[in-house]
Coordinates of C-alpha atoms in Angstrom, one line a residue:
X1 CA 140.2 62.6 126.5
X2 CA 136.5 63.5 126.7
X3 CA 136.9 65.2 130.1
X4 CA 140.0 67.1 128.8
X5 CA 137.9 68.3 125.8
X6 CA 135.3 69.6 128.1
X7 CA 137.8 71.4 130.3
X8 CA 139.3 73.1 127.3
X9 CA 135.9 74.1 126.0
X10 CA 134.8 75.6 129.4
X11 CA 138.2 77.4 129.6
X12 CA 137.4 78.9 126.2
X13 CA 134.0 80.0 127.4
X14 CA 135.4 81.6 130.5
X15 CA 138.3 83.4 128.7
X16 CA 136.0 85.3 126.3
X17 CA 137.2 87.7 123.7
X18 CA 139.5 90.5 124.4
X19 CA 137.1 93.2 123.3
X20 CA 133.6 93.7 121.9
X21 CA 135.0 94.2 118.4
X22 CA 137.1 91.0 118.8
X23 CA 134.1 88.8 119.7
X24 CA 131.9 90.4 117.1
X25 CA 134.6 89.6 114.5
X26 CA 135.2 86.1 115.8
X27 CA 136.2 83.4 113.3
X28 CA 133.0 81.3 112.7
X29 CA 135.1 78.1 112.6
X30 CA 135.8 78.7 116.2
X31 CA 132.1 78.4 117.0
X32 CA 132.0 74.8 116.0
X33 CA 133.7 73.8 119.3
X34 CA 131.0 75.3 121.5
X35 CA 128.2 74.3 119.1
X36 CA 129.2 70.6 119.6
X37 CA 129.7 71.1 123.3
X38 CA 126.1 71.2 124.7
X39 CA 125.4 67.4 124.9
X40 CA 124.4 67.0 128.5
X41 CA 123.1 68.7 131.6
X42 CA 126.6 68.7 133.0
X43 CA 127.8 70.6 129.9
X44 CA 125.1 73.2 130.4
X45 CA 126.0 73.6 134.1
X46 CA 129.6 74.1 133.1
X47 CA 128.6 76.8 130.6
X48 CA 126.6 78.5 133.4
X49 CA 129.6 78.4 135.7
X50 CA 131.6 79.9 132.9
X51 CA 129.0 82.7 132.6
X52 CA 129.3 83.3 136.4
X53 CA 133.0 83.5 136.1
X54 CA 132.6 86.4 133.7
X55 CA 130.0 88.0 136.0
X56 CA 132.5 87.9 138.8
X57 CA 135.2 89.5 136.6
X58 CA 133.0 92.5 136.1
X59 CA 133.6 93.5 139.8
X60 CA 136.8 91.8 140.8
X61 CA 138.7 95.2 140.9
X62 CA 137.7 98.8 141.0
X63 CA 138.4 99.8 137.4
X64 CA 134.9 99.0 136.0
X65 CA 133.3 100.9 138.8
X66 CA 135.2 104.2 138.0
X67 CA 132.3 105.8 136.0
X68 CA 130.2 105.7 139.1
X69 CA 132.5 108.3 140.7
X70 CA 130.5 110.8 138.7
X71 CA 127.8 110.6 141.3
X72 CA 127.7 113.2 144.1
X73 CA 128.4 110.7 146.8
X74 CA 131.9 109.8 145.7
X75 CA 135.1 111.6 144.7
X76 CA 138.7 110.3 144.8
X77 CA 142.1 111.6 145.8
X78 CA 145.0 113.0 143.8
X79 CA 147.6 110.4 142.9
X80 CA 149.5 108.9 140.0
X81 CA 146.8 106.2 139.3
X82 CA 143.7 108.3 140.2
X83 CA 143.3 110.4 137.1
X84 CA 140.5 108.2 135.7
X85 CA 138.5 108.5 139.0
X86 CA 139.0 112.3 139.1
X87 CA 138.0 112.8 135.5
X88 CA 134.7 110.9 136.1
X89 CA 134.2 113.1 139.2
X90 CA 134.9 116.3 137.2
X91 CA 132.6 115.5 134.2
X92 CA 135.5 115.7 131.8
X93 CA 137.1 113.5 129.1
X94 CA 139.7 111.3 130.9
X95 CA 143.4 111.0 130.0
X96 CA 143.4 107.5 131.5
X97 CA 140.6 105.4 130.0
X98 CA 141.0 102.3 132.2
X99 CA 137.6 102.8 133.8
X100 CA 135.6 102.8 130.5
X101 CA 137.9 100.2 128.9
X102 CA 137.5 97.7 131.7
X103 CA 133.8 98.2 132.1
X104 CA 133.2 97.8 128.4
X105 CA 135.3 94.6 128.0
X106 CA 133.9 93.0 131.2
X107 CA 130.3 93.5 130.3
X108 CA 130.7 92.4 126.6
X109 CA 132.4 89.2 127.9
X110 CA 129.3 88.6 130.0
X111 CA 127.1 89.1 126.9
X112 CA 129.2 86.6 124.9
X113 CA 129.0 84.0 127.6
X114 CA 125.3 84.5 128.0
X115 CA 124.7 84.3 124.2
X116 CA 126.2 80.9 124.2
X117 CA 123.9 79.6 126.8
X118 CA 120.8 81.2 125.3
X119 CA 121.5 79.8 121.8
X120 CA 122.3 76.3 123.0
X121 CA 120.3 75.5 126.1
X122 CA 117.3 74.1 124.2
X123 CA 119.6 71.5 122.6
X124 CA 120.5 69.9 125.9
X125 CA 118.7 66.6 126.8
X126 CA 117.4 67.5 130.3
X127 CA 114.2 68.7 132.0
X128 CA 112.4 71.8 130.8
X129 CA 112.7 73.1 134.4
X130 CA 116.5 73.0 134.1
X131 CA 116.5 74.5 130.6
X132 CA 114.3 77.3 131.8
X133 CA 116.6 77.9 134.8
X134 CA 119.6 78.1 132.6
X135 CA 118.0 80.4 130.0
X136 CA 116.7 82.7 132.7
X137 CA 120.1 83.1 134.2
X138 CA 121.7 83.8 130.8
X139 CA 118.9 86.2 129.7
X140 CA 119.1 88.0 133.0
X141 CA 122.8 88.6 132.8
X142 CA 122.7 89.6 129.1
X143 CA 120.0 92.1 129.9
X144 CA 121.8 93.4 132.9
X145 CA 125.1 93.8 131.0
X146 CA 123.4 95.9 128.4
X147 CA 121.6 97.8 131.1
X148 CA 124.9 98.6 132.7
X149 CA 126.4 99.7 129.4
X150 CA 123.5 101.8 128.0
X151 CA 123.4 104.0 131.1
X152 CA 127.1 104.7 130.8
X153 CA 127.6 105.0 127.0
X154 CA 124.2 105.4 125.4
X155 CA 123.9 103.8 121.9
X156 CA 125.8 100.5 121.7
X157 CA 127.0 97.9 119.1
X158 CA 124.8 94.8 119.5
X159 CA 125.4 91.2 118.8
X160 CA 122.9 88.6 120.0
X161 CA 124.4 85.4 118.7
X162 CA 128.2 86.0 118.7
X163 CA 128.2 86.2 114.9
X164 CA 131.1 87.9 113.1
X165 CA 130.4 91.2 111.5
X166 CA 133.9 92.4 110.6
X167 CA 134.1 94.5 113.8
X168 CA 131.8 97.1 112.2
X169 CA 128.5 96.8 114.1
X170 CA 126.5 100.0 113.8
X171 CA 125.3 101.7 117.0
X172 CA 121.8 100.6 118.1
X173 CA 119.8 103.5 119.6
X174 CA 119.0 103.6 123.3
X175 CA 115.3 102.9 122.9
X176 CA 115.9 99.8 120.8
X177 CA 118.5 98.5 123.3
X178 CA 115.8 98.8 126.1
X179 CA 112.9 97.5 124.1
X180 CA 114.5 94.7 122.0
X181 CA 117.1 93.4 124.4
X182 CA 116.9 94.5 128.0
X183 CA 113.1 94.4 128.5
X184 CA 112.6 91.5 126.1
X185 CA 115.2 89.4 127.8
X186 CA 113.9 90.1 131.3
X187 CA 110.3 89.7 130.4
X188 CA 111.1 86.4 128.7
X189 CA 113.0 85.3 131.8
X190 CA 110.1 86.4 134.0
X191 CA 107.8 84.1 132.0
X192 CA 110.1 81.0 132.5
X193 CA 110.2 78.5 135.3
X194 CA 112.7 80.4 137.5
X195 CA 113.5 79.1 141.0
X196 CA 112.6 81.3 143.9
X197 CA 115.3 79.4 145.8
X198 CA 118.1 77.1 144.7
X199 CA 117.6 75.0 147.9
X200 CA 117.8 71.4 146.7
X201 CA 119.5 72.3 143.4
X202 CA 123.0 71.7 144.6
X203 CA 124.0 74.9 142.9
X204 CA 123.3 78.6 143.0
X205 CA 122.9 78.9 146.8
X206 CA 124.9 78.9 150.0
X207 CA 123.4 79.1 153.5
X208 CA 120.3 81.3 153.1
X209 CA 121.4 83.3 150.1
X210 CA 121.0 82.6 146.4
X211 CA 123.9 83.7 144.2
X212 CA 122.2 82.6 140.9
X213 CA 119.3 84.4 139.4
X214 CA 115.9 83.9 141.0
X215 CA 112.4 84.9 140.2
X216 CA 112.6 87.7 142.7
X217 CA 115.8 89.0 141.1
X218 CA 114.3 89.1 137.7
X219 CA 111.3 91.1 138.9
X220 CA 113.5 93.4 140.9
X221 CA 115.6 94.3 137.9
X222 CA 112.6 94.7 135.7
X223 CA 111.4 97.3 138.3
X224 CA 114.7 99.1 138.1
X225 CA 114.7 99.0 134.3
X226 CA 111.1 100.4 134.0
X227 CA 112.1 103.2 136.3
X228 CA 115.1 104.0 134.1
X229 CA 112.8 104.0 131.0
X230 CA 110.4 106.4 132.8
X231 CA 113.4 108.7 133.3
X232 CA 116.1 110.1 131.1
X233 CA 116.5 109.7 128.1
X234 CA 113.3 107.8 127.1
X235 CA 110.9 109.4 129.6
X236 CA 108.2 106.9 128.8
X237 CA 104.7 107.5 130.1
X238 CA 103.2 104.9 132.3
X239 CA 106.6 103.3 133.2
X240 CA 106.6 104.3 136.8
X241 CA 103.4 102.4 137.2
X242 CA 105.0 99.4 135.5
X243 CA 107.9 99.7 137.9
X244 CA 105.7 99.9 140.9
X245 CA 103.7 96.9 139.8
X246 CA 106.8 94.8 139.4
X247 CA 108.4 95.9 142.7
X248 CA 105.0 95.1 144.4
X249 CA 105.2 91.6 143.1
X250 CA 108.5 91.2 145.0
X251 CA 107.2 92.8 148.2
X252 CA 104.0 90.7 148.1
X253 CA 106.1 87.6 147.6
X254 CA 108.2 88.5 150.6
X255 CA 105.1 89.2 152.7
X256 CA 103.5 85.8 151.9
X257 CA 106.7 83.8 152.4
X258 CA 107.3 83.0 148.7
X259 CA 110.6 84.8 148.6
X260 CA 113.0 84.4 151.5
X261 CA 114.1 88.0 151.7
X262 CA 114.2 90.2 154.8
X263 CA 115.8 93.5 155.9
X264 CA 118.7 93.2 158.3
X265 CA 117.5 94.8 161.6
X266 CA 121.0 96.0 162.5
X267 CA 122.6 98.2 159.8
X268 CA 126.0 97.1 160.8
X269 CA 125.2 93.6 159.4
X270 CA 124.3 94.9 155.9
X271 CA 127.9 94.8 154.6
X272 CA 129.5 92.6 157.3
X273 CA 131.9 90.0 156.0
X274 CA 130.5 87.8 158.8
X275 CA 127.1 88.1 157.1
X276 CA 128.2 87.4 153.5
X277 CA 125.0 85.4 152.8
X278 CA 122.5 87.9 154.2
X279 CA 118.8 87.3 153.5
X280 CA 118.6 91.0 152.5
X281 CA 120.5 90.3 149.3
X282 CA 118.2 89.9 146.4
X283 CA 121.3 88.9 144.4
X284 CA 124.9 88.8 145.3
X285 CA 128.0 88.5 143.2
X286 CA 130.0 86.0 145.1
X287 CA 133.8 85.8 145.5
X288 CA 133.7 82.8 147.8
X289 CA 134.9 79.3 147.0
X290 CA 131.6 77.9 145.6
X291 CA 130.6 74.4 144.6
X292 CA 131.1 73.9 140.8
X293 CA 132.8 77.3 140.4
X294 CA 135.5 77.6 137.8
X295 CA 139.1 77.0 139.0
X296 CA 140.9 80.2 140.1
X297 CA 137.6 81.9 141.1
X298 CA 138.2 85.7 141.1
X299 CA 138.6 87.4 144.4
X300 CA 137.2 90.7 145.5
X301 CA 140.0 93.3 145.4
X302 CA 138.0 96.0 147.2
X303 CA 139.0 95.7 150.9
X304 CA 141.5 98.6 150.5
X305 CA 139.5 100.8 148.2
X306 CA 137.7 102.7 150.9
X307 CA 140.8 103.1 153.2
X308 CA 143.0 106.2 152.9
X309 CA 146.5 105.8 151.6
X310 CA 148.0 107.2 154.8
X311 CA 146.1 104.6 156.9
X312 CA 147.6 101.2 156.7
X313 CA 148.3 101.4 153.0
X314 CA 144.8 102.0 151.8
X315 CA 144.2 102.9 148.1
X316 CA 141.9 105.9 148.5
X317 CA 140.0 104.9 145.3
X318 CA 136.5 105.9 146.5
X319 CA 136.5 108.9 148.8
X320 CA 133.3 110.5 150.2
X321 CA 132.2 113.9 148.9
X322 CA 131.8 116.0 151.9
X323 CA 128.5 117.7 151.0
X324 CA 126.6 114.5 150.6
X325 CA 128.1 113.2 153.9
X326 CA 127.0 116.5 155.6
X327 CA 123.4 116.0 154.4
X328 CA 123.3 112.3 155.2
X329 CA 120.8 111.6 158.0
X330 CA 122.4 110.7 161.3
X331 CA 121.7 107.2 162.6
X332 CA 122.9 103.6 162.4
X333 CA 123.1 103.7 158.6
X334 CA 125.4 106.7 158.5
X335 CA 127.6 105.0 161.2
X336 CA 127.8 101.9 159.0
X337 CA 128.4 103.6 155.7
X338 CA 131.0 106.1 157.1
X339 CA 133.5 105.5 159.9
X340 CA 132.2 107.8 162.8
X341 CA 135.8 108.2 164.0
X342 CA 138.9 107.4 162.1
X343 CA 141.5 104.9 163.4
X344 CA 144.8 106.8 163.1
X345 CA 147.3 104.0 163.9
X346 CA 148.9 106.6 166.3
X347 CA 149.0 106.2 170.0
X348 CA 148.6 109.0 172.6
X349 CA 150.8 109.5 175.7
X350 CA 148.8 106.8 177.5
X351 CA 149.4 104.3 174.7
X352 CA 145.9 104.3 173.4
X353 CA 145.1 104.5 169.7
X354 CA 143.8 107.9 168.7
X355 CA 140.3 107.9 167.2
X356 CA 139.6 111.3 165.6
X357 CA 137.0 113.0 163.4
X358 CA 138.0 113.5 159.8
X359 CA 138.1 117.3 160.2
X360 CA 140.1 117.2 163.5
X361 CA 143.4 119.1 163.9
X362 CA 146.4 118.4 166.0
X363 CA 147.3 121.5 168.0
X364 CA 150.7 122.6 169.3
X365 CA 151.2 124.5 172.6
X366 CA 150.6 127.8 170.8
X367 CA 147.2 126.7 169.4
X368 CA 148.4 126.2 165.9
X369 CA 146.4 123.4 164.2
X370 CA 147.5 120.8 161.6
X371 CA 145.1 118.6 159.8
X372 CA 145.3 115.0 161.2
X373 CA 143.6 113.1 158.4
X374 CA 144.7 113.2 154.7
X375 CA 142.7 113.5 152.6
X376 CA 140.5 115.7 154.8
X377 CA 137.4 113.8 154.1
X378 CA 135.1 111.3 155.8
X379 CA 136.0 107.7 155.1
X380 CA 133.7 105.0 153.8
X381 CA 133.4 101.7 155.6
X382 CA 131.5 99.1 153.5
X383 CA 134.5 97.4 151.9
X384 CA 136.8 97.5 154.9
X385 CA 137.7 94.2 156.8
X386 CA 139.0 94.5 160.3
X387 CA 142.2 92.8 161.5
X388 CA 143.5 91.6 164.8
X389 CA 146.7 93.0 166.3
X390 CA 148.7 90.5 164.2
X391 CA 147.1 91.6 161.0
X392 CA 144.9 88.6 160.4
X393 CA 141.4 89.4 159.0
X394 CA 138.5 89.2 161.4
X395 CA 135.2 87.7 160.2
X396 CA 133.0 90.0 162.1
X397 CA 131.0 93.2 161.5
X398 CA 133.2 96.2 160.8
X399 CA 134.3 98.4 163.7
X400 CA 135.9 101.8 163.2
X401 CA 137.8 101.3 166.5
X402 CA 139.8 98.4 165.2
X403 CA 142.7 98.3 162.6
X404 CA 142.0 97.4 159.0
X405 CA 143.2 94.3 157.2
X406 CA 146.1 95.1 154.9
X407 CA 145.5 92.4 152.3
X408 CA 144.8 93.3 148.7
X409 CA 141.8 91.0 148.4
X410 CA 139.3 89.2 150.6
X411 CA 136.4 86.8 149.7
X412 CA 133.6 89.2 150.5
X413 CA 130.4 89.0 148.5
X414 CA 129.2 92.1 146.6
X415 CA 125.6 93.3 147.3
X416 CA 124.4 93.7 143.7
X417 CA 120.7 94.2 144.7
X418 CA 119.3 94.5 148.2
X419 CA 115.7 94.2 149.3
X420 CA 115.9 97.7 150.9
X421 CA 116.4 99.0 147.3
X422 CA 113.3 97.3 146.1
X423 CA 111.3 98.9 148.9
X424 CA 112.7 102.4 147.8
X425 CA 112.0 101.7 144.1
X426 CA 108.5 100.7 144.9
X427 CA 107.9 103.8 147.1
X428 CA 109.3 106.2 144.6
X429 CA 107.6 104.7 141.5
X430 CA 104.3 104.3 143.2
X431 CA 104.3 107.9 144.4
X432 CA 105.2 109.2 141.0
X433 CA 102.4 107.1 139.4
X434 CA 99.9 108.0 142.1
X435 CA 99.2 104.4 143.1
X436 CA 99.5 102.2 146.2
X437 CA 100.1 105.2 148.4
X438 CA 99.6 103.5 151.8
X439 CA 101.7 100.5 150.7
X440 CA 104.4 102.9 149.4
X441 CA 104.5 104.7 152.7
X442 CA 104.8 101.5 154.7
X443 CA 107.6 100.2 152.4
X444 CA 109.6 103.4 152.9
X445 CA 109.0 103.4 156.6
X446 CA 110.7 100.0 156.9
X447 CA 113.8 101.5 155.3
X448 CA 113.7 104.6 157.5
X449 CA 113.0 102.8 160.8
X450 CA 116.3 101.0 160.9
X451 CA 118.4 103.9 159.4
X452 CA 117.6 106.9 161.6
X453 CA 117.9 107.9 165.2
X454 CA 114.7 108.3 167.2
X455 CA 115.1 112.1 167.3
X456 CA 115.3 112.6 163.5
X457 CA 113.1 109.8 162.2
X458 CA 110.8 110.7 159.3
X459 CA 107.1 109.7 159.4
X460 CA 106.5 108.4 155.9
X461 CA 102.8 108.4 156.4
X462 CA 102.9 112.2 156.3
X463 CA 104.3 112.2 152.8
X464 CA 102.4 112.0 149.5
X465 CA 103.1 112.8 145.9
X466 CA 106.4 114.4 145.0
X467 CA 107.4 114.6 148.7
X468 CA 107.0 110.8 149.1
X469 CA 108.7 110.2 145.8
X470 CA 111.7 112.4 146.5
X471 CA 112.2 111.0 150.0
X472 CA 112.2 107.5 148.5
X473 CA 114.7 108.7 145.9
X474 CA 116.9 110.1 148.6
X475 CA 116.6 107.0 150.8
X476 CA 117.8 104.8 147.9
X477 CA 120.8 107.1 147.4
X478 CA 121.6 106.8 151.1
X479 CA 121.2 103.0 150.9
X480 CA 123.9 102.7 148.2
X481 CA 126.1 105.6 149.1
X482 CA 129.8 104.8 148.4
X483 CA 128.9 101.5 146.9
X484 CA 129.7 101.7 143.2
X485 CA 129.0 97.9 142.8
X486 CA 125.3 98.2 143.1
X487 CA 123.2 97.7 140.0
X488 CA 121.6 101.1 140.6
X489 CA 124.1 103.5 142.2
X490 CA 123.7 107.1 143.3
X491 CA 125.1 108.2 139.9
X492 CA 122.5 106.1 138.1
X493 CA 119.7 107.7 140.1
X494 CA 121.0 111.2 139.3
X495 CA 121.4 110.2 135.6
X496 CA 117.7 109.1 135.5
X497 CA 116.6 112.6 136.4
X498 CA 118.1 113.9 133.2
X499 CA 119.8 117.2 132.6
X500 CA 117.1 119.7 133.3
X501 CA 114.8 118.3 136.0
X502 CA 112.5 120.8 137.6
X503 CA 110.6 121.3 140.9
X504 CA 111.7 119.1 143.8
X505 CA 114.1 117.2 141.5
X506 CA 116.1 120.2 140.3
X507 CA 118.8 119.9 143.1
X508 CA 119.4 116.2 142.6
X509 CA 120.7 116.0 139.0
X510 CA 124.2 115.4 137.8
X511 CA 124.1 119.0 136.4
X512 CA 123.1 120.3 139.9
X513 CA 126.1 118.5 141.3
X514 CA 128.4 120.1 138.7
X515 CA 126.9 123.6 139.4
X516 CA 127.6 123.3 143.1
X517 CA 131.1 122.1 142.6
X518 CA 131.8 124.8 140.0
X519 CA 130.7 127.5 142.5
X520 CA 132.0 128.7 145.9
X521 CA 130.8 125.5 147.7
X522 CA 129.7 127.5 150.8
X523 CA 127.6 124.8 152.5
X524 CA 128.5 124.3 156.2
X525 CA 129.9 120.8 156.5
X526 CA 130.4 120.8 160.2
X527 CA 128.8 123.5 162.4
X528 CA 130.6 125.6 164.9
X529 CA 130.6 124.0 168.4
X530 CA 130.5 120.4 167.2
X531 CA 132.3 118.2 169.7
X532 CA 135.5 117.2 167.8
X533 CA 137.8 114.3 168.6
X534 CA 141.3 115.5 168.2
X535 CA 144.6 115.7 170.1
X536 CA 147.3 118.1 171.3
X537 CA 150.8 117.2 170.3
X538 CA 151.9 117.3 173.9
X539 CA 149.2 114.8 174.8
X540 CA 147.5 117.2 177.1
X541 CA 143.8 117.9 177.2
X542 CA 142.4 121.0 175.5
X543 CA 141.4 123.9 177.7
X544 CA 137.7 123.5 176.8
X545 CA 136.8 119.9 176.9
X546 CA 133.7 117.8 177.6
X547 CA 135.8 114.6 177.7
X548 CA 139.4 113.7 177.0
X549 CA 140.7 114.8 173.6
X550 CA 137.3 116.4 172.6
X551 CA 137.1 120.1 171.8
X552 CA 134.3 122.3 170.4
X553 CA 134.9 123.2 166.7
X554 CA 135.7 126.9 166.9
X555 CA 134.0 128.0 163.7
X556 CA 131.8 126.6 160.9
X557 CA 133.7 124.3 158.6
X558 CA 133.4 125.0 154.9
X559 CA 135.7 123.2 152.4
X560 CA 135.9 123.0 148.6
X561 CA 136.4 119.6 147.0
X562 CA 140.0 119.4 145.9
X563 CA 139.2 118.2 142.4
X564 CA 137.9 121.1 140.2
X565 CA 135.1 120.2 137.8
X566 CA 135.0 121.0 134.1
X567 CA 134.8 124.7 133.4
X568 CA 131.7 124.3 131.3
X569 CA 128.8 121.9 131.3
X570 CA 128.9 119.9 128.1
X571 CA 125.3 118.7 128.0
X572 CA 124.7 115.0 127.6
X573 CA 128.4 114.5 126.8
X574 CA 129.0 115.4 130.4
X575 CA 126.5 112.8 131.6
X576 CA 127.6 109.9 129.4
X577 CA 131.1 108.5 129.3
X578 CA 133.3 108.3 126.2
X579 CA 133.5 105.1 124.2
X580 CA 136.9 103.4 124.8
X581 CA 139.4 104.7 122.2
X582 CA 140.7 101.2 121.5
X583 CA 137.2 100.2 120.5
X584 CA 136.7 103.3 118.4
X585 CA 139.9 102.5 116.5
X586 CA 138.4 99.1 115.6
X587 CA 134.9 100.2 114.9
X588 CA 134.5 103.7 113.4
X589 CA 130.8 103.6 114.1
X590 CA 131.4 104.4 117.7
X591 CA 130.8 108.1 117.4
X592 CA 128.5 110.1 119.7
X593 CA 126.1 112.4 117.9

C-alpha cells in the first residue's frame, strides 16, 4: 500500500495542472498529499524525476517552439496546420494559438513541479549534499522556465509556492521577474553544492554527458541571463561584464579540467544521433530510456520537423529562410546545419538517386525549367535521422546522401546548451564590456576554426570592440541556426537587441528582419554561374556541364519569401507574443499595456 501511495503521488506530481490559472487556483486540500510525501531521499528523487518528466514535455513536440520562428533563420511552409508558424514568422497575431498555448502550459508545469521540490527538499532526512543537489536542480528549472516565458510574453503572473489565488494573479513586471526570480534562483543555485558531474551518483548522467543540472550549467545560464538583462528591455549597465565573468568561470573550469566539456572537432558530430551524449553539451534534455525516469518517458517528435512534406512524408515545420542561408559562412558547419544537396527519392535513367540543389530545376528538351524541390528552400538537417533501404533508423551521423527515417519520433537528445554557445557568449559580452580581449578572441577562434573552410576563415585576433562583439553575436546565431530548442535561439539574440539598435547592430534586429521582408527582398541568394545539381527529364546531360547533371546557374537567383509579413510594424507588440486567449479568459489581468 505504501508503494502504491508513492506511485500515485509521483503521478500527480508529473501530471501537473492543466494551465497556469488552474495550478494558481488549486484546492489547498490537494496540497496535503504532496506535503506528506517528502519523507525519504527516495521520495525526493522521485519528485526530481517528476520534475524532469515535465522538462521533457516542454520539447517533446514542435508546438512550444513555434514562437522561435519569429527569428530570421526560420520560416515555415503553407499548409492547413502551419498557420501558427507563419503568424510567428510574419510578426502578426495568430489565428491558431497552439504555439503560445503549449509553451505557456508546459513551462508553468515545470514551475509547479520545481516549486514542490524547492519547498520540501529541506524536510527530507538525507545529506546536505543531496538536498543542495535537489534544490539546485529545481531552482535552475524554475528560473529557466521563467526565463523562457519572460522573453516571449513579457510581464507574467507569478506563484512561487503553488498557493491558490483565485486564478487572478496580477502581472509581475519584467524587471522583478529577472531580479526576484530568475537571477535570485540561479545565484542561489550557484552558491549550493552542485555536482560538476553525476558520475557515481547513479542518476543524472549517461556515458560522458550529464542530463541533470551541474555547476557549469548554472553558470552558463547565468551568463545568458545577464546578457539578456544587458539588452532589451532592461538595458542594465555593467551586465555584459557580469555575463563575461560568469562565462569565464565555465571556460576556466574547462581549461583546468574541472568541467568535462569539449568542442566536437567534427561538426557532423554535433547533432548526430550516434553522439547523443556528446561532451559538448553543457545540458541536454534527454528522450532516452533513463534509469529512474518516469514510466512512459516522452519521446522526441522532431525527426520529421526539418524534412519537407514532399520528401518521405516530412512535416515542413521549420524551413530555412533563404537570406540567412545565403549569408551563412561556407564550411563544415553549414554542411551540417543544411543539407548541401537534397535527396529526392527519384532515380535517374541509370537507377541512381538524384541529389539536387534546392534551387535546381528539371528541364525538358526545349529548355523549359520546372522547380524540383518544394518548397523552394534550403533544408535543415539537425533533427533528421537517416534510414537504411528498408526504412530502419541508422544510429550514425546524418548524411544528405541517404534516405530519411519516416518515423514520427526517435529517442534523440535535445542540445539545450552547448559549450560553443558559452564561448560565443563570453566573446560577445567581454567585447561589449571592454574586458578579457585576448581571451575573448581565443574563445571565438575555437568556434570559427571548426566551422569555416580554410579559404574563408576569419582571424578573430584582428577583431576588437564592436567588430569582435558582432562577430561573436553572428557566430552564436550560426551555431543555433534552425534549432528552436536551444535556450538562446537566433530569435532570442535578435530580441535582445531591441527595436531600435544602432550602429553595427542595426541590421540584426527583429525589426530589421521585418523591414527586409516587407520590401522587395532583392538580395542575391545564389549568384549567376553557380554549379547547380539538377537533371533533364530525358536523363541526358546538359549542354554545358562540368560533371554529370551539373549546370551553371544562368542568372542571379532572387526570391521573395512566400509568407508576407505584417503590413505595419507594431512596436513591442510585434516582438512579444500574445498571451494565450484561454488564460486571458481565466485571468483578466493578462493585458499588455
